[in-house]
Coordinates of C-alpha atoms in Angstrom, one line a residue:
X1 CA 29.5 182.4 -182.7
X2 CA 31.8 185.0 -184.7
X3 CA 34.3 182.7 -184.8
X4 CA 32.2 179.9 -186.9
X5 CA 31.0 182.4 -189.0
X6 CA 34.3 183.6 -190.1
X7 CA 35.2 179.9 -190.9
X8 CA 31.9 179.4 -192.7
X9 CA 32.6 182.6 -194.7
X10 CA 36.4 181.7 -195.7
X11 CA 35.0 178.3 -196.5
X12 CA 33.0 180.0 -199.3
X13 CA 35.0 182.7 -200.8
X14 CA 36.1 179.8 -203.5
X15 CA 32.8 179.5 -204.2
X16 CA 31.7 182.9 -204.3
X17 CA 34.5 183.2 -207.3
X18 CA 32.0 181.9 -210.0
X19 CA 29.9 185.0 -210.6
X20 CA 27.3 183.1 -212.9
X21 CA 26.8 180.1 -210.3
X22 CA 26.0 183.1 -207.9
X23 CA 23.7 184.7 -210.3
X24 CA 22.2 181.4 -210.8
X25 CA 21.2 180.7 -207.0
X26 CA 20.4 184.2 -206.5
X27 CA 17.8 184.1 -209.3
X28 CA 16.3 180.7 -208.3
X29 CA 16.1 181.6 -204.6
X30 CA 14.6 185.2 -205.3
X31 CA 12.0 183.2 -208.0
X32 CA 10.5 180.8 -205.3
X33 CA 10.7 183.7 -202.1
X34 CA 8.7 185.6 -203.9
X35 CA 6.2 183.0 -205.7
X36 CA 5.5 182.0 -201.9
X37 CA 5.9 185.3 -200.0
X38 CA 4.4 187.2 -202.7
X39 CA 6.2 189.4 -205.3
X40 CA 6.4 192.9 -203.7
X41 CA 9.1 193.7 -201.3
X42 CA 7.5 196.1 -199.2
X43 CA 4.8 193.5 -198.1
X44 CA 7.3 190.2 -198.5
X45 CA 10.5 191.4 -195.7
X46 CA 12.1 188.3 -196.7
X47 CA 12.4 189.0 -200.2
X48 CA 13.3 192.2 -199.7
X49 CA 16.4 191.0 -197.4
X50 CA 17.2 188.7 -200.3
X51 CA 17.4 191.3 -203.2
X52 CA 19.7 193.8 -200.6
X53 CA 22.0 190.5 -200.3
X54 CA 22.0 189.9 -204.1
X55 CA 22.5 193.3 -204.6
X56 CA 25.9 193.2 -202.3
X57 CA 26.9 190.0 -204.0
X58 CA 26.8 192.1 -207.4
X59 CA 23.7 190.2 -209.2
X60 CA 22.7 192.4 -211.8
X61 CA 19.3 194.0 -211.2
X62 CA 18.2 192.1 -215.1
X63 CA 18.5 188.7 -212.8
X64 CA 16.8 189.9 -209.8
X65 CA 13.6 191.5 -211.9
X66 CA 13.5 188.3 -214.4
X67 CA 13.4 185.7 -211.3
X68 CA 10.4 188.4 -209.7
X69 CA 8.5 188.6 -212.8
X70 CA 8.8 185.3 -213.6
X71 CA 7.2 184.3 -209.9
X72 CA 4.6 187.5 -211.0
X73 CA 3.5 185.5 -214.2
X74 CA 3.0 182.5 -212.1
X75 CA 4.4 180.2 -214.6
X76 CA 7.9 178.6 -214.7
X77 CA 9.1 175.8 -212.7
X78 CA 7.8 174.2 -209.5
X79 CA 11.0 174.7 -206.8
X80 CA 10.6 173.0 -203.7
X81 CA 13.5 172.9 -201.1
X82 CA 15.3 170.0 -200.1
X83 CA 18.2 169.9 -197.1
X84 CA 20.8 166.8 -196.9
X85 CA 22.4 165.9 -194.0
X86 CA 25.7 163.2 -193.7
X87 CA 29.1 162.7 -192.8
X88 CA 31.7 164.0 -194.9
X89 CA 36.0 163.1 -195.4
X90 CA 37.6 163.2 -192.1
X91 CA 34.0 162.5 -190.7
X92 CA 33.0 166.0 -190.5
X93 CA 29.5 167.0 -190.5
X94 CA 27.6 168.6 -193.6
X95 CA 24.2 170.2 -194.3
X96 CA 23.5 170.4 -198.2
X97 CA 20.3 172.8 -198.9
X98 CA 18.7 172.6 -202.1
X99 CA 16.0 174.3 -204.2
X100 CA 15.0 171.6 -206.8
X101 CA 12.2 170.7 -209.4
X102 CA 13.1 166.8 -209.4
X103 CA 13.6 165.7 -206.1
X104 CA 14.7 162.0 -206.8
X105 CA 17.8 163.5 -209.6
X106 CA 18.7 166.3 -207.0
X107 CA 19.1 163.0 -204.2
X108 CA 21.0 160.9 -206.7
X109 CA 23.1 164.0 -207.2
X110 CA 23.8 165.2 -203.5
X111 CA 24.3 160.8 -202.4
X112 CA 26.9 160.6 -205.3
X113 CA 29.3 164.0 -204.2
X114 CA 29.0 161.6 -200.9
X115 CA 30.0 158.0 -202.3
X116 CA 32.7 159.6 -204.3
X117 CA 34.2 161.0 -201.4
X118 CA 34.0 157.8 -199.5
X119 CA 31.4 159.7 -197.3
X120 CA 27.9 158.6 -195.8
X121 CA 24.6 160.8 -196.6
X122 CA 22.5 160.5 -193.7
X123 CA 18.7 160.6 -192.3
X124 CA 17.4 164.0 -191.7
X125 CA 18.3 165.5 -188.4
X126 CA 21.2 163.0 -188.5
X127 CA 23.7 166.5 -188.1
X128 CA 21.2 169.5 -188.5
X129 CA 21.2 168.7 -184.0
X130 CA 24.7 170.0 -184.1
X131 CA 24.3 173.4 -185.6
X132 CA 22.4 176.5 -184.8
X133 CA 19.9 177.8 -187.5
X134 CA 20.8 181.3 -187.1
X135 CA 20.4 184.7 -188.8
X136 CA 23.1 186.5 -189.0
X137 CA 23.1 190.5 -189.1
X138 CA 26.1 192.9 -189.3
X139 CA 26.7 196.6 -189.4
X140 CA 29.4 199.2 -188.5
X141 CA 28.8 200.7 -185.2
X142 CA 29.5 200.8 -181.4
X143 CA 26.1 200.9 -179.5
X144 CA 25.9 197.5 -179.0
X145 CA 23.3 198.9 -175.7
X146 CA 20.9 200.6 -178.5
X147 CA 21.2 197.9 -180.6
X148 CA 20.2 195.0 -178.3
X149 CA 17.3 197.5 -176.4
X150 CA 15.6 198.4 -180.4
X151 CA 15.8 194.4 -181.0
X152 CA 14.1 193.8 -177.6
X153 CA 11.3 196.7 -178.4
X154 CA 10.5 194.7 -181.7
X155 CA 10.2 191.3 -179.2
X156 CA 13.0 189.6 -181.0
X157 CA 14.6 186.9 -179.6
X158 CA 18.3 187.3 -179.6
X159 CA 20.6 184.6 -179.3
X160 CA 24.0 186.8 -178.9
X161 CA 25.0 190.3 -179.8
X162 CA 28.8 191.1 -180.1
X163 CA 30.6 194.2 -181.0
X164 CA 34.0 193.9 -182.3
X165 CA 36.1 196.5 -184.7
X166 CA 33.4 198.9 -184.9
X167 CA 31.0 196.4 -186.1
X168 CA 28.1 194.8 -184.4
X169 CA 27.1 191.7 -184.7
X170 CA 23.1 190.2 -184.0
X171 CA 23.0 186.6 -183.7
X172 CA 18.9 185.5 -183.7
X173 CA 17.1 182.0 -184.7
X174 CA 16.6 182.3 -188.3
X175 CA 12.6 182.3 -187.9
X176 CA 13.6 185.9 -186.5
X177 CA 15.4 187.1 -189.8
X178 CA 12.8 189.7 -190.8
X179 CA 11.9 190.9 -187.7
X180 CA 15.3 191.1 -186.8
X181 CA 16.5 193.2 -189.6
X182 CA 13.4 195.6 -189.6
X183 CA 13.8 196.6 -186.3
X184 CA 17.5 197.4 -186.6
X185 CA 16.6 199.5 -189.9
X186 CA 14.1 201.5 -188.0
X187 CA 16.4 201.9 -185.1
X188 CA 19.4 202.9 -187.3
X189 CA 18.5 205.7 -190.3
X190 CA 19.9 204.7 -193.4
X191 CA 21.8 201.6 -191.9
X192 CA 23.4 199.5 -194.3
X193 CA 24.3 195.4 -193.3
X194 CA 27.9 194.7 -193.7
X195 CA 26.5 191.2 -193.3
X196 CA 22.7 190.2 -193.8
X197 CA 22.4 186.0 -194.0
X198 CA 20.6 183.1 -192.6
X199 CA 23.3 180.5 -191.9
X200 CA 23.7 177.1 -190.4
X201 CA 26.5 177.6 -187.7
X202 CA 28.5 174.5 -186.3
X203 CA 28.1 174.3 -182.4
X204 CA 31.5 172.2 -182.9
X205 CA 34.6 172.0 -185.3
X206 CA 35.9 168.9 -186.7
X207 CA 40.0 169.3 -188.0
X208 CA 40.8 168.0 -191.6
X209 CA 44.1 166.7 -192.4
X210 CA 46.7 164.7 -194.4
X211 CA 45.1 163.0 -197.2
X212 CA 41.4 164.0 -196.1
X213 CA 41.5 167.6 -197.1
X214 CA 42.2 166.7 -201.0
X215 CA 38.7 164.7 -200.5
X216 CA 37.3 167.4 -198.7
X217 CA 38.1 169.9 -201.3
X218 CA 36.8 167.4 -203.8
X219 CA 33.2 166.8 -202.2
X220 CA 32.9 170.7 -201.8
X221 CA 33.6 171.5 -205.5
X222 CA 31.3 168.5 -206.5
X223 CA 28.2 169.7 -204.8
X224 CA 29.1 173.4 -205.6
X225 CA 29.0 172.2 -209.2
X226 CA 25.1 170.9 -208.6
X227 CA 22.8 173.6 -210.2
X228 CA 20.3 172.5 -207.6
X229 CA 22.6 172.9 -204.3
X230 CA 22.0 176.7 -202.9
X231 CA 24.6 176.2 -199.6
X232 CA 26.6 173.9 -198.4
X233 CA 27.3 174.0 -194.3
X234 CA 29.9 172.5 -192.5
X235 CA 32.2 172.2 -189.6
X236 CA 35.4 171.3 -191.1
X237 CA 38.3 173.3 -190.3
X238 CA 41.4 172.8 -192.7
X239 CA 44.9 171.6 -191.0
X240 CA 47.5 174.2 -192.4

């Protein structure tokens, strides 16, 4: 699993470059966790995982309190998710998630980044079969042992541990994110996440190459460019 993380996270250090797209997401994803979870962090472990990520990611606290207030007030726009799943250059696999207020201009959006790219969207659970739905939680250490036996205390259901470099890495179905991460917080004082995410993982890898990895790069930056898109997941590997 470590390996198709550390494609999944080169794959978006491009994207990661645009601090106010980040901002953007951050502040719409924070907005709708807490207008569904509830506003305080204490009582919401979801939103409280988000803010510690947004917070890594640099998001100025100004975002993170306007997008809990504005969930606090009640008022402001009606996000709903929405996840596409098709076929992109090379015929690679791709999961699109969204947060979006009009469902039908977010579609039109998401199906044309796939036309353009002479690429097929698909039916739901066309591709989403092919990767694991996994959170994804990292910190520096070497107790892999204590780390697995406070997980299995809490009754979480781990789908792979690894410790590698000093860090340790929990692999667990993303239903198990909170859990998960409070259980390693009270196991560990003052334990900080290296990496704290909820990820769609590829269980294979599909090579890009020749003249498919100019459309590949060109169907990524056209959904990156979609306010509405929050991630984009795939199994593409680039040929060097």
């Amino acid at each position: 699993m470590g390996r198709a993380y550390q494609n999944r996270k080169d794959s978006m250090a491009k994207t990661a470059a645009a601090k106010t797209k980040v901002y953007s997401k951050y502040g719409r994803e924070i907005y709708v966790c807490a207008k569904s979870g509830g506003p305080d962090p204490d009582a919401n472990l979801s939103l409280r995982g988000l803010i510690d990520r947004a917070k890594k990611d640099q998001v100025p606290a100004h975002v993170i309190e306007k997008a809990i207030e504005k969930a606090r007030g009640g008022a402001g726009e009606d996000f709903s998710p929405a996840r596409y799943e098709g076929f992109g250059p090379g015929n690679c696999m791709a999961i699109v998630d969204c947060l979006t207020d009009n469902p039908n201009r977010t579609f039109g959006d998401v199906r044309l980044a796939f036309t353009k790219t002479k690429c097929k969207i698909g039916t739901q659970g066309s591709v989403s079969h092919m990767f694991d739905h996994c959170a994804i939680l990292g910190f520096k250490g070497d107790d892999e042992e204590a780390a697995l036996e406070a997980l299995m205390m809490a009754d979480v259901d781990v789908t792979d541990i690894e410790q590698e470099d000093g860090m340790i890495t929990v692999f667990a179905p993303h239903t198990e994110y909170a859990k998960a991460r409070q259980a390693l917080q009270e196991a560990f004082e003052g334990l900080e996440f290296e990496v704290d995410e909820i990820q769609f993982l590829p269980q294979t890898t599909t090579t890009i190459e020749g003249d498919d990895i100019e459309l590949f790069e060109k169907f990524m930056d056209m959904l990156n460019d979609l306010d509405d898109v929050q991630n984009v997941y795939h199994n593409a590997v680039i040929e060097d």
